[in-house]
CSV table of C-alpha atoms in Angstrom, one decimal:
chain,number,residue,atom,x,y,z
S,1,MET,CA,0.0,0.1,0.0
S,2,THR,CA,1.2,3.5,-0.6
S,3,SER,CA,1.7,5.9,2.1
S,4,GLY,CA,-1.4,7.7,1.7
S,5,LEU,CA,-3.6,4.5,1.9
S,6,TRP,CA,-1.8,3.7,5.1
S,7,GLU,CA,-2.4,7.3,6.6
S,8,LEU,CA,-6.2,6.6,5.9
S,9,VAL,CA,-6.2,3.0,7.8
S,10,LEU,CA,-4.5,4.7,10.9
S,11,LYS,CA,-6.7,7.4,10.7
S,12,GLY,CA,-9.5,4.9,11.0
S,13,VAL,CA,-7.5,3.1,13.9
S,14,TRP,CA,-7.7,6.2,15.8
S,15,THR,CA,-11.3,7.0,15.1
S,16,THR,CA,-11.9,3.1,16.4
S,17,VAL,CA,-9.7,3.9,19.6
S,18,GLN,CA,-11.7,7.0,20.5
S,19,LEU,CA,-15.1,5.5,19.7
S,20,LEU,CA,-13.9,2.7,22.2
S,21,VAL,CA,-12.8,4.7,24.9
S,22,LEU,CA,-15.9,6.8,24.9
S,23,SER,CA,-18.3,3.9,24.6
S,24,ALA,CA,-16.8,2.1,27.2
S,25,LEU,CA,-16.6,5.0,29.6
S,26,LEU,CA,-20.5,5.3,29.0
S,27,ALA,CA,-21.0,1.5,29.2
S,28,THR,CA,-19.0,1.3,32.5
S,29,ALA,CA,-21.0,4.4,34.2
S,30,VAL,CA,-24.3,2.9,32.9
S,31,SER,CA,-23.2,-0.8,34.1
S,32,PHE,CA,-22.6,0.6,37.8
S,33,VAL,CA,-25.3,2.7,38.4
S,34,VAL,CA,-28.0,0.4,36.7
S,35,GLY,CA,-26.4,-2.7,38.0
S,36,ILE,CA,-26.2,-1.1,41.7
S,37,ALA,CA,-30.0,-0.1,41.2
S,38,ARG,CA,-31.1,-3.6,40.4
S,39,THR,CA,-30.1,-4.6,43.9
S,40,HIS,CA,-31.8,-1.9,45.6
S,41,ARG,CA,-34.3,-2.4,48.1
S,42,LEU,CA,-37.4,-0.7,46.4
S,43,TRP,CA,-39.1,-2.9,43.8
S,44,ILE,CA,-39.8,0.0,41.6
S,45,VAL,CA,-36.2,1.1,41.3
S,46,ARG,CA,-35.3,-2.4,40.6
S,47,PHE,CA,-38.1,-2.6,38.2
S,48,LEU,CA,-37.0,0.4,36.2
S,49,ALA,CA,-33.6,-0.7,36.0
S,50,GLY,CA,-34.7,-4.3,34.7
S,51,CYS,CA,-36.6,-2.6,32.0
S,52,TYR,CA,-33.5,-0.6,30.6
S,53,THR,CA,-31.4,-3.8,31.0
S,54,GLU,CA,-34.1,-6.0,29.1
S,55,VAL,CA,-34.9,-3.5,26.4
S,56,PHE,CA,-31.1,-2.7,25.6
S,57,ARG,CA,-30.0,-6.2,25.9
S,58,GLY,CA,-32.6,-7.3,23.5
S,59,THR,CA,-32.3,-5.2,20.6
S,60,SER,CA,-29.6,-5.3,18.0
S,61,ALA,CA,-26.8,-2.7,18.5
S,62,LEU,CA,-26.9,-2.5,14.6
S,63,VAL,CA,-30.5,-1.2,14.5
S,64,MET,CA,-29.8,0.8,17.7
S,65,ILE,CA,-27.2,2.8,15.9
S,66,PHE,CA,-29.5,3.4,13.1
S,67,TRP,CA,-32.4,4.4,15.3
S,68,VAL,CA,-29.9,7.1,17.1
S,69,PHE,CA,-28.5,8.2,13.9
S,70,PHE,CA,-31.5,8.3,11.8
S,71,VAL,CA,-34.6,8.3,13.7
S,72,LEU,CA,-33.8,10.1,16.9
S,73,PRO,CA,-33.5,13.5,14.5
S,74,VAL,CA,-36.8,12.9,13.1
S,75,ALA,CA,-38.6,12.0,16.5
S,76,PHE,CA,-37.2,14.9,18.8
S,77,GLY,CA,-35.2,17.0,16.4
S,78,TRP,CA,-31.8,15.8,18.2
S,79,GLN,CA,-29.1,15.6,15.5
S,80,LEU,CA,-26.0,14.2,16.9
S,81,VAL,CA,-22.6,13.9,15.0
S,82,PRO,CA,-22.0,10.2,13.9
S,83,MET,CA,-19.4,10.0,16.8
S,84,TRP,CA,-21.6,10.8,19.6
S,85,ALA,CA,-24.6,8.9,18.0
S,86,ALA,CA,-22.3,5.9,17.8
S,87,THR,CA,-21.1,6.4,21.5
S,88,LEU,CA,-24.7,6.8,22.8
S,89,ALA,CA,-25.8,4.0,20.8
S,90,LEU,CA,-22.9,1.3,21.8
S,91,GLY,CA,-22.5,2.7,25.3
S,92,LEU,CA,-26.4,2.1,26.3
S,93,THR,CA,-26.4,-1.4,24.4
S,94,TYR,CA,-23.1,-2.5,25.9
S,95,GLY,CA,-23.9,-1.0,29.3
S,96,ALA,CA,-27.0,-3.3,29.3
S,97,TYR,CA,-24.5,-6.3,29.5
S,98,GLY,CA,-22.5,-4.7,32.2
S,99,THR,CA,-25.3,-4.1,34.6
S,100,GLU,CA,-26.0,-7.7,34.7
S,101,ILE,CA,-22.1,-8.3,35.5
S,102,VAL,CA,-22.4,-5.8,38.4
S,103,ARG,CA,-25.3,-7.2,39.8
S,104,GLY,CA,-24.2,-10.6,39.7
S,105,ALA,CA,-21.0,-9.7,41.6
S,106,LEU,CA,-22.6,-7.7,44.2
S,107,ASN,CA,-24.9,-10.5,45.2
S,108,ALA,CA,-22.1,-13.0,45.0
S,109,VAL,CA,-20.7,-11.1,48.1
S,110,ASP,CA,-20.9,-13.1,51.3
S,111,PRO,CA,-24.0,-12.1,53.1
S,112,ALA,CA,-22.2,-11.7,56.2
S,113,GLN,CA,-20.0,-9.1,55.0
S,114,GLN,CA,-23.7,-7.1,54.4
S,115,GLU,CA,-24.6,-7.8,58.0
S,116,SER,CA,-21.4,-6.7,59.4
S,117,GLY,CA,-21.9,-3.4,58.0
S,118,VAL,CA,-25.6,-3.5,59.4
S,119,ALA,CA,-24.0,-4.2,62.9
S,120,LEU,CA,-21.6,-1.3,62.5
S,121,SER,CA,-24.8,0.9,61.7
S,122,PHE,CA,-23.6,2.1,58.2
S,123,THR,CA,-25.8,3.5,56.0
S,124,PRO,CA,-26.9,1.6,52.7
S,125,TRP,CA,-24.5,3.6,50.8
S,126,GLN,CA,-21.6,3.3,53.1
S,127,ARG,CA,-22.1,-0.5,53.3
S,128,MET,CA,-22.0,-0.4,49.3
S,129,ARG,CA,-18.9,1.8,49.2
S,130,LEU,CA,-16.7,0.4,51.9
S,131,ILE,CA,-17.7,-3.4,52.0
S,132,LEU,CA,-19.8,-4.5,48.7
S,133,LEU,CA,-17.8,-2.9,45.9
S,134,PRO,CA,-14.3,-3.1,47.1
S,135,GLN,CA,-14.9,-7.0,47.1
S,136,ALA,CA,-17.1,-7.3,44.2
S,137,VAL,CA,-15.3,-5.2,41.6
S,138,PRO,CA,-12.2,-7.3,41.5
S,139,GLU,CA,-14.4,-10.2,40.3
S,140,MET,CA,-16.1,-8.2,37.6
S,141,ILE,CA,-12.6,-7.5,36.0
S,142,PRO,CA,-12.4,-10.9,34.1
S,143,THR,CA,-15.8,-10.6,32.7
S,144,PHE,CA,-15.6,-6.8,31.9
S,145,CYS,CA,-12.6,-7.5,30.0
S,146,ASN,CA,-14.5,-10.0,27.9
S,147,LEU,CA,-17.3,-7.3,27.2
S,148,LEU,CA,-14.9,-4.5,26.2
S,149,ILE,CA,-13.3,-6.8,23.4
S,150,GLU,CA,-16.8,-7.7,22.4
S,151,LEU,CA,-17.3,-3.5,22.3
S,152,LEU,CA,-14.0,-3.3,20.4
S,153,LYS,CA,-15.3,-5.6,17.8
S,154,GLY,CA,-18.9,-3.9,18.0
S,155,THR,CA,-17.1,-0.7,16.7
S,156,ALA,CA,-17.1,-2.0,13.4
S,157,LEU,CA,-20.6,-1.7,13.1
S,158,VAL,CA,-20.6,2.3,13.1
S,159,SER,CA,-19.1,1.8,9.3
S,160,VAL,CA,-22.4,1.4,8.1
S,161,MET,CA,-23.2,5.0,8.6
S,162,GLY,CA,-20.2,6.2,6.8
S,163,MET,CA,-18.3,6.9,10.0
S,164,GLY,CA,-14.4,6.6,9.1
S,165,ASP,CA,-13.6,3.9,11.5
S,166,LEU,CA,-11.0,1.3,10.9
S,167,THR,CA,-13.6,-1.1,9.1
S,168,PHE,CA,-14.8,1.8,6.9
S,169,SER,CA,-11.1,3.0,6.0
S,170,ALA,CA,-9.9,-0.7,5.0
S,171,ASN,CA,-13.0,-1.2,2.7
S,172,LEU,CA,-12.1,2.3,0.9
S,173,VAL,CA,-8.6,0.8,0.5
S,174,ARG,CA,-9.9,-2.5,-0.7
S,175,LEU,CA,-12.0,-0.5,-3.3
S,176,ALA,CA,-8.6,1.4,-4.4
S,177,LEU,CA,-6.4,-1.6,-4.2
S,178,GLN,CA,-8.8,-4.4,-5.3
S,179,GLN,CA,-6.8,-6.6,-2.8
S,180,SER,CA,-9.6,-7.9,-0.3
S,181,ALA,CA,-7.4,-11.0,1.4
S,182,GLU,CA,-4.0,-8.5,2.1
S,183,ILE,CA,-6.1,-5.6,3.3
S,184,TYR,CA,-8.4,-7.7,5.5
S,185,THR,CA,-5.8,-9.8,6.9
S,186,TYR,CA,-3.9,-6.6,7.9
S,187,ILE,CA,-7.1,-5.4,9.8
S,188,LEU,CA,-7.6,-8.6,11.6
S,189,LEU,CA,-4.1,-8.1,12.6
S,190,ILE,CA,-4.7,-4.5,13.7
S,191,TYR,CA,-7.8,-5.7,15.6
S,192,PHE,CA,-6.0,-8.6,17.3
S,193,VAL,CA,-3.3,-6.2,18.4
S,194,ILE,CA,-5.7,-3.5,20.3
S,195,ALA,CA,-7.7,-6.3,21.8
S,196,PHE,CA,-4.6,-8.1,23.2
S,197,ALA,CA,-3.2,-4.7,24.6
S,198,LEU,CA,-6.6,-4.2,26.1
S,199,THR,CA,-6.4,-7.8,27.5
S,200,ARG,CA,-3.0,-7.3,29.1
S,201,LEU,CA,-4.1,-4.0,30.7
S,202,MET,CA,-7.2,-5.6,32.3
S,203,ARG,CA,-5.2,-8.2,33.5
S,204,GLY,CA,-2.8,-5.9,35.2
S,205,LEU,CA,-5.8,-4.1,36.8
S,206,GLU,CA,-7.3,-7.1,38.0
S,207,LYS,CA,-4.0,-8.0,39.8
S,208,LYS,CA,-3.6,-4.8,41.3
S,209,LEU,CA,-7.3,-4.8,42.7
S,210,LYS,CA,-7.2,-8.2,44.1
S,211,ALA,CA,-3.9,-7.6,45.8
S,212,GLY,CA,-5.7,-4.8,47.8
S,213,ILE,CA,-8.3,-7.5,48.9
S,214,GLY,CA,-8.0,-7.8,52.9
S,215,LYS,CA,-6.0,-4.9,53.2
S,216,GLU,CA,-8.3,-1.8,52.1
S,217,ALA,CA,-11.4,-3.9,51.2
S,218,GLY,CA,-14.2,-5.3,53.3
S,219,THR,CA,-14.8,-5.1,56.8
S,220,ASP,CA,-11.3,-4.0,57.8
S,221,LYS,CA,-11.7,-1.0,55.9
S,222,ALA,CA,-15.4,-0.6,57.3
S,223,ALA,CA,-13.9,-0.9,60.9
S,224,ARG,CA,-11.5,1.4,60.3
S,225,GLU,CA,-13.9,3.9,58.9
S,226,LEU,CA,-16.0,3.6,61.9
S,227,LYS,CA,-13.3,4.0,64.2
S,228,ARG,CA,-12.2,7.2,62.4
S,229,ALA,CA,-15.7,8.5,62.7
S,230,GLN,CA,-15.7,7.8,66.4
S,231,THR,CA,-12.4,9.2,66.7
S,232,THR,CA,-13.4,12.6,65.0
S,233,GLY,CA,-16.5,13.0,66.8
S,234,ILE,CA,-18.6,12.3,63.4
S,235,GLY,CA,-21.5,9.6,64.0
S,236,ALA,CA,-21.3,6.4,61.7
S,237,GLN,CA,-24.8,7.3,60.0
S,238,ALA,CA,-23.0,10.6,58.4
């Protein structure tokens, strides 16, 4: 390939990485907010969170991209640029899968940990922040890693709306050179390199978080928080 065509591919890589990061941030935020809501003590909160999960998990990501980019402007008058439309569609769709990861990890924490928080007179948010999340998050990382790789591959869907991602750029190069095998082999390798880097990054994060269990997580941290509150004269209910 000529330098100009390689430059086109590299621009596609940059667009894909941008979309991946933005979509992953939105999906992570949605996963934790809705996932925690699915464990809420109020049934209406659990019901609404469950409705969101079922709707976005049960619809096609490709159709959702079309809906956000083409239907949303007609229905509500909100025209989004392709990057933000793709980020919104992918983030909400994959965030729905992430909610079940968060819910499952929180429910897997030993109930005795919850009871210890109640015994220490912690509020529900304190129990979540000091006891449940520090123990549940490390267990979420492997599954979140798989979901992140799926999101990376899902970014290729945005090529259908003319967004210059890696897949779209590769198709333009293929049309210019009429060399499908060579071009798509290169693209497969690029996706693999990005996925491999993400896997190593997530494994490092998992090791770091699991190394802190028993030091800063669980009832040890909760007890220190209670002791600090008592020492400073601040009630545990704050």
